[in-house]
Each structure stands twice: as C-alpha cells, then as structure tokens.
mmCIF file of C-alpha atoms in Angstrom:
data_model
loop_
_atom_site.group_PDB
_atom_site.id
_atom_site.type_symbol
_atom_site.label_atom_id
_atom_site.label_comp_id
_atom_site.label_asym_id
_atom_site.label_seq_id
_atom_site.Cartn_x
_atom_site.Cartn_y
_atom_site.Cartn_z
ATOM 1 C CA MET X 1 37.579 4.284 -29.273
ATOM 2 C CA ASN X 2 35.898 6.202 -26.535
ATOM 3 C CA ARG X 3 36.359 9.926 -25.941
ATOM 4 C CA PHE X 4 38.557 9.513 -22.866
ATOM 5 C CA GLN X 5 40.961 7.270 -24.710
ATOM 6 C CA PHE X 6 41.129 10.006 -27.630
ATOM 7 C CA VAL X 7 42.090 12.608 -24.958
ATOM 8 C CA GLU X 8 44.675 10.214 -23.616
ATOM 9 C CA ASP X 9 46.132 9.531 -27.085
ATOM 10 C CA HIS X 10 46.501 13.138 -28.106
ATOM 11 C CA LYS X 11 47.037 15.045 -24.874
ATOM 12 C CA ASP X 12 50.742 15.644 -25.516
ATOM 13 C CA ALA X 13 50.018 17.418 -28.811
ATOM 14 C CA TYR X 14 46.873 19.424 -27.926
ATOM 15 C CA GLY X 15 46.575 19.496 -24.138
ATOM 16 C CA VAL X 16 43.909 17.864 -21.980
ATOM 17 C CA LYS X 17 42.035 21.041 -21.222
ATOM 18 C CA ARG X 18 41.404 21.744 -24.933
ATOM 19 C CA LEU X 19 40.720 18.315 -25.883
ATOM 20 C CA CYS X 20 38.075 17.829 -23.161
ATOM 21 C CA GLU X 21 36.248 20.951 -24.385
ATOM 22 C CA VAL X 22 36.412 19.612 -27.981
ATOM 23 C CA VAL X 23 34.966 16.214 -27.216
ATOM 24 C CA GLU X 24 32.682 17.583 -24.446
ATOM 25 C CA VAL X 25 33.826 15.691 -21.387
ATOM 26 C CA ALA X 26 34.589 17.094 -18.004
ATOM 27 C CA ARG X 27 38.233 17.006 -16.967
ATOM 28 C CA SER X 28 37.245 15.471 -13.699
ATOM 29 C CA SER X 29 35.723 12.581 -15.496
ATOM 30 C CA PHE X 30 38.874 12.125 -17.529
ATOM 31 C CA SER X 31 40.956 12.125 -14.332
ATOM 32 C CA ALA X 32 38.631 9.488 -12.804
ATOM 33 C CA TRP X 33 38.910 7.426 -16.017
ATOM 34 C CA LEU X 34 42.814 7.559 -15.763
ATOM 35 C CA ASP X 35 42.634 6.540 -12.070
ATOM 36 C CA SER X 36 40.602 3.497 -13.069
ATOM 37 C CA ALA X 37 42.976 2.242 -15.611
ATOM 38 C CA GLY X 38 44.543 -0.307 -13.393
ATOM 39 C CA LYS X 39 41.170 -1.827 -12.620
ATOM 40 C CA ARG X 40 40.129 -1.822 -16.211
ATOM 41 C CA ALA X 41 43.490 -3.730 -17.033
ATOM 42 C CA ALA X 42 42.862 -6.342 -14.285
ATOM 43 C CA LYS X 43 39.278 -6.789 -15.473
ATOM 44 C CA ALA X 44 40.432 -7.384 -19.091
ATOM 45 C CA THR X 45 42.914 -9.825 -17.895
ATOM 46 C CA ASP X 46 40.161 -11.772 -15.873
ATOM 47 C CA ASP X 47 37.805 -11.680 -18.830
ATOM 48 C CA ALA X 48 40.496 -13.200 -20.989
ATOM 49 C CA VAL X 49 40.833 -16.029 -18.542
ATOM 50 C CA LEU X 50 37.170 -16.481 -17.969
ATOM 51 C CA ALA X 51 36.586 -16.556 -21.678
ATOM 52 C CA ALA X 52 38.759 -19.671 -22.217
ATOM 53 C CA ARG X 53 36.573 -22.556 -23.604
ATOM 54 C CA VAL X 54 36.797 -25.762 -21.557
ATOM 55 C CA ASN X 55 34.981 -28.960 -21.896
ATOM 56 C CA HIS X 56 31.826 -29.762 -19.795
ATOM 57 C CA LYS X 57 33.804 -32.850 -18.368
ATOM 58 C CA ARG X 58 36.487 -30.629 -17.052
ATOM 59 C CA VAL X 59 34.061 -28.317 -15.475
ATOM 60 C CA ALA X 60 32.512 -31.400 -13.732
ATOM 61 C CA ARG X 61 35.831 -32.701 -12.671
ATOM 62 C CA VAL X 62 37.004 -29.374 -11.149
ATOM 63 C CA MET X 63 33.639 -29.150 -9.396
ATOM 64 C CA ARG X 64 34.094 -32.693 -7.815
ATOM 65 C CA GLU X 65 37.551 -31.786 -6.814
ATOM 66 C CA HIS X 66 36.452 -28.551 -4.890
ATOM 67 C CA ARG X 67 33.134 -30.044 -3.689
ATOM 68 C CA LEU X 68 31.126 -27.534 -5.434
ATOM 69 C CA PRO X 69 27.451 -28.735 -5.824
ATOM 70 C CA GLY X 70 25.433 -27.836 -8.970
ATOM 71 C CA ILE X 71 22.224 -26.060 -8.975
ATOM 72 C CA ARG X 72 19.190 -27.564 -10.613
ATOM 73 C CA LEU X 73 16.492 -25.223 -11.683
ATOM 74 C CA ARG X 74 13.113 -26.337 -10.137
ATOM 75 C CA ARG X 75 10.091 -26.568 -12.282
ATOM 76 C CA ARG X 76 7.724 -23.723 -11.714
ATOM 77 C CA VAL X 77 4.679 -24.905 -9.660
ATOM 78 C CA LYS X 78 1.477 -23.764 -11.163
ATOM 79 C CA THR X 79 -0.695 -22.671 -8.229
ATOM 80 C CA THR X 80 -3.748 -21.189 -9.936
ATOM 81 C CA ILE X 81 -5.903 -23.579 -11.969
ATOM 82 C CA PRO X 82 -9.370 -22.026 -12.415
ATOM 83 C CA ASP X 83 -12.196 -24.180 -13.420
ATOM 84 C CA GLN X 84 -13.994 -22.340 -16.290
ATOM 85 C CA SER X 85 -17.006 -24.465 -16.078
ATOM 86 C CA ALA X 86 -17.624 -24.077 -12.402
ATOM 87 C CA ARG X 87 -20.074 -21.707 -10.802
ATOM 88 C CA ARG X 88 -18.712 -18.280 -10.074
ATOM 89 C CA PHE X 89 -19.247 -17.010 -6.490
ATOM 90 C CA PRO X 90 -19.932 -13.441 -5.972
ATOM 91 C CA ASP X 91 -17.454 -11.151 -4.176
ATOM 92 C CA LEU X 92 -19.197 -10.114 -0.950
ATOM 93 C CA ILE X 93 -16.939 -7.059 -0.395
ATOM 94 C CA GLY X 94 -17.083 -5.787 -4.044
ATOM 95 C CA ARG X 95 -13.365 -5.520 -4.060
ATOM 96 C CA ASP X 96 -13.623 -2.748 -1.516
ATOM 97 C CA PHE X 97 -10.383 -3.220 0.568
ATOM 98 C CA SER X 98 -10.581 0.208 2.279
ATOM 99 C CA VAL X 99 -10.035 0.393 6.027
ATOM 100 C CA GLY X 100 -13.300 0.194 7.839
ATOM 101 C CA VAL X 101 -14.548 -1.061 11.207
ATOM 102 C CA PRO X 102 -12.376 -3.701 12.848
ATOM 103 C CA GLY X 103 -13.833 -7.342 12.895
ATOM 104 C CA ARG X 104 -16.382 -6.965 10.062
ATOM 105 C CA ARG X 105 -14.488 -7.885 6.937
ATOM 106 C CA TYR X 106 -11.585 -10.407 6.615
ATOM 107 C CA VAL X 107 -9.517 -11.405 3.645
ATOM 108 C CA GLY X 108 -7.425 -14.559 3.362
ATOM 109 C CA ASP X 109 -5.088 -16.403 1.018
ATOM 110 C CA ILE X 110 -2.860 -19.465 0.909
ATOM 111 C CA THR X 111 0.761 -18.757 -0.001
ATOM 112 C CA TYR X 112 3.398 -21.274 -1.191
ATOM 113 C CA LEU X 113 6.664 -21.327 0.783
ATOM 114 C CA PRO X 114 9.409 -23.224 -1.187
ATOM 115 C CA ILE X 115 11.976 -24.816 1.027
ATOM 116 C CA ALA X 116 15.450 -26.355 0.420
ATOM 117 C CA ASP X 117 14.406 -29.890 -0.218
ATOM 118 C CA GLY X 118 12.298 -28.816 -3.254
ATOM 119 C CA THR X 119 8.991 -29.181 -1.560
ATOM 120 C CA ASN X 120 6.532 -26.454 -0.285
ATOM 121 C CA LEU X 121 5.074 -25.376 2.932
ATOM 122 C CA TYR X 122 1.710 -23.514 2.785
ATOM 123 C CA LEU X 123 0.868 -20.417 4.792
ATOM 124 C CA ALA X 124 -2.925 -19.722 5.309
ATOM 125 C CA SER X 125 -3.605 -16.176 6.479
ATOM 126 C CA CYS X 126 -6.649 -14.303 7.756
ATOM 127 C CA ILE X 127 -6.383 -10.460 7.796
ATOM 128 C CA ASP X 128 -8.756 -8.072 9.423
ATOM 129 C CA LEU X 129 -9.425 -5.319 6.857
ATOM 130 C CA GLY X 130 -10.589 -2.844 9.481
ATOM 131 C CA SER X 131 -7.228 -2.769 11.159
ATOM 132 C CA ARG X 132 -4.874 -4.272 8.478
ATOM 133 C CA LYS X 133 -3.636 -6.633 11.037
ATOM 134 C CA LEU X 134 -3.052 -10.266 10.784
ATOM 135 C CA ALA X 135 -5.818 -11.943 12.802
ATOM 136 C CA GLY X 136 -4.820 -15.508 12.333
ATOM 137 C CA TRP X 137 -2.453 -17.851 10.368
ATOM 138 C CA GLN X 138 -1.194 -21.306 10.073
ATOM 139 C CA VAL X 139 1.721 -23.120 8.308
ATOM 140 C CA ALA X 140 1.427 -26.771 7.324
ATOM 141 C CA ASP X 141 2.816 -29.059 4.635
ATOM 142 C CA HIS X 142 -0.423 -29.674 3.094
ATOM 143 C CA MET X 143 -3.420 -27.819 1.585
ATOM 144 C CA ARG X 144 -6.159 -29.634 3.244
ATOM 145 C CA ALA X 145 -9.110 -27.708 4.655
ATOM 146 C CA GLY X 146 -7.714 -28.063 8.224
ATOM 147 C CA LEU X 147 -5.070 -25.618 7.225
ATOM 148 C CA VAL X 148 -7.635 -22.786 6.711
ATOM 149 C CA GLU X 149 -9.695 -23.993 9.670
ATOM 150 C CA VAL X 150 -6.814 -23.628 12.080
ATOM 151 C CA ALA X 151 -6.147 -19.926 10.648
ATOM 152 C CA LEU X 152 -9.772 -19.227 11.180
ATOM 153 C CA ARG X 153 -9.692 -20.592 14.745
ATOM 154 C CA ALA X 154 -6.632 -18.579 15.384
ATOM 155 C CA ALA X 155 -8.494 -15.508 14.185
ATOM 156 C CA HIS X 156 -11.359 -16.368 16.299
ATOM 157 C CA ARG X 157 -9.287 -16.610 19.428
ATOM 158 C CA ASP X 158 -7.573 -13.340 18.504
ATOM 159 C CA ARG X 159 -10.757 -11.340 17.859
ATOM 160 C CA GLY X 160 -12.951 -13.167 20.496
ATOM 161 C CA SER X 161 -15.592 -13.756 17.863
ATOM 162 C CA LEU X 162 -16.119 -13.772 14.083
ATOM 163 C CA ALA X 163 -19.924 -13.449 14.317
ATOM 164 C CA GLY X 164 -21.377 -11.531 11.589
ATOM 165 C CA ALA X 165 -18.045 -11.065 9.796
ATOM 166 C CA THR X 166 -17.777 -11.327 5.935
ATOM 167 C CA PRO X 167 -14.897 -13.460 4.695
ATOM 168 C CA ARG X 168 -13.204 -13.215 1.354
ATOM 169 C CA SER X 169 -10.430 -15.383 -0.148
ATOM 170 C CA ALA X 170 -8.471 -14.553 -3.222
ATOM 171 C CA THR X 171 -10.510 -15.331 -6.331
ATOM 172 C CA SER X 172 -9.022 -18.014 -8.487
ATOM 173 C CA ALA X 173 -6.717 -19.166 -5.695
ATOM 174 C CA ARG X 174 -6.298 -23.006 -5.340
ATOM 175 C CA THR X 175 -8.702 -24.115 -2.551
ATOM 176 C CA PRO X 176 -8.181 -26.837 0.112
ATOM 177 C CA THR X 177 -9.325 -30.439 -0.267
ATOM 178 C CA LYS X 178 -11.365 -32.625 1.916
ATOM 179 C CA PRO X 179 -13.020 -29.961 4.137
ATOM 180 C CA ARG X 180 -14.121 -30.731 7.632
ATOM 181 C CA ALA X 181 -17.510 -29.849 9.082
ATOM 182 C CA PRO X 182 -18.310 -26.199 8.601
ATOM 183 C CA LEU X 183 -17.411 -23.853 11.402
ATOM 184 C CA ARG X 184 -20.829 -22.919 12.274
ATOM 185 C CA SER X 185 -20.042 -21.823 15.640
ATOM 186 C CA ARG X 186 -18.006 -18.903 13.977
ATOM 187 C CA LYS X 187 -21.196 -17.578 12.302
ATOM 188 C CA LEU X 188 -19.406 -16.090 9.366
ATOM 189 C CA HIS X 189 -21.867 -13.958 7.124
ATOM 190 C CA ASN X 190 -22.894 -15.878 3.845
ATOM 191 C CA ARG X 191 -20.312 -18.601 4.299
ATOM 192 C CA THR X 192 -20.854 -20.274 1.048
ATOM 193 C CA ASP X 193 -20.594 -17.204 -1.447
ATOM 194 C CA THR X 194 -16.962 -16.041 -1.053
ATOM 195 C CA VAL X 195 -14.715 -17.348 -3.758
ATOM 196 C CA SER X 196 -14.746 -19.163 -7.160
ATOM 197 C CA THR X 197 -14.328 -23.049 -7.349
ATOM 198 C CA ILE X 198 -11.003 -24.367 -8.633
ATOM 199 C CA LYS X 199 -10.706 -27.330 -10.951
ATOM 200 C CA GLY X 200 -9.893 -30.557 -9.129
ATOM 201 C CA GLN X 201 -10.308 -29.065 -5.745
ATOM 202 C CA GLY X 202 -12.831 -28.992 -2.954
ATOM 203 C CA PRO X 203 -15.435 -26.299 -2.204
ATOM 204 C CA PRO X 204 -14.461 -22.681 -1.552
ATOM 205 C CA LEU X 205 -12.913 -21.320 1.535
ATOM 206 C CA GLY X 206 -16.223 -19.740 2.506
ATOM 207 C CA ASP X 207 -17.572 -23.226 3.257
ATOM 208 C CA LEU X 208 -15.547 -23.246 6.365
#
C-alpha cells in the first residue's frame, strides 16, 4: 500500500491534513493522486486484458486478418575490421582537430546508411577542419574507391584546389576496394600516410 492509499483509507477517521503530515506527503500531491484515480483504473483494466495469454498461432491469425506486417530484427553489420598484422600508417595531423586555416587539413569518413529493403547506402564525406564545413560528399550503393574519389573531386571543385592539403580518414574505418589511379592532380600532402589498412580491403584512402 502506498502512502496516498493509506490517507484515502483513513481520512474519515483522522482527516486528510493530519494524515498527510504524518506520512509526509503534500496535500496537493494527494489531491492529484485522487484526480488520477479514473486513469489508474482504466490502466489496470487494460493491463488485465493485455496480460491474457494467447497462442502464437492466434497472434499470427489476428495479424493476417488486420494485415499487420511483422518486424524482423536485422543482423548488425560489422563495419570495422582492422587487420592487426597490417602496417600502421601515421596520423598526419596528430589528432589535432582544432579549427585552423581553411583549405589546409581535411578529414573524411564513410558512413553506412541503412534503407528499408535491408541494404545499405554509403556516404563518403570530406570536411575542411579550418572552417568545419562539408567540402565534398558522395552517396553510392558500393564502397569502391570511386565513392571516395567523387567526394574528393567535389571538395576540389568547392575549394578550387586541394594542393598542399593534408588528408586524414578515420583510423580503422573500412576502406574502399579496387582503387582507381591516384588523384595526382589534387596534390594532396603525403597521400600514402593517412590511415590504417583494413583486413580484406584495398589500400588506405590516402592513396587517392
């Protein structure tokens, strides 16, 4: 029994004010509890109905009758598979993500975007650390190197040039497969030393 119910059961004999003082509850709280009595009764009735045990076949039949689709839990996709035996590439910016001069340091990542049919789209992004703005991006249904290449080309168009810039991609992120020819015209600083290699994947994003 809660304190509000105790006050309700004995209020005729001792009075609400005195009982509230004894059990240390506010009279306004007791009044609010009384006002919600109807809702509590309705909830108790609903709970009693919902607690009825039914066979799974009946549930399936009722769902079919009302055309209610079931929801299947999707298996979680493991997106990070680091190769412990692979060469570790140095972090060119030393995890310094502070705002600096625009156009000098860029960071990027590939993000999984689950869609209704159970498959994924992939978003490659390129962010200018100097301005905290998205310099380039691309969405595709694959993780081939072309996905990142298009994002870098978009950043190049937006910034006018990536000459001398230092790229950094998320360490231990899954990298694209089957890279195209390096984007030498972009002149990224130390292109080959940006991220770690991932087991079963191609070279790091810095090779683009």
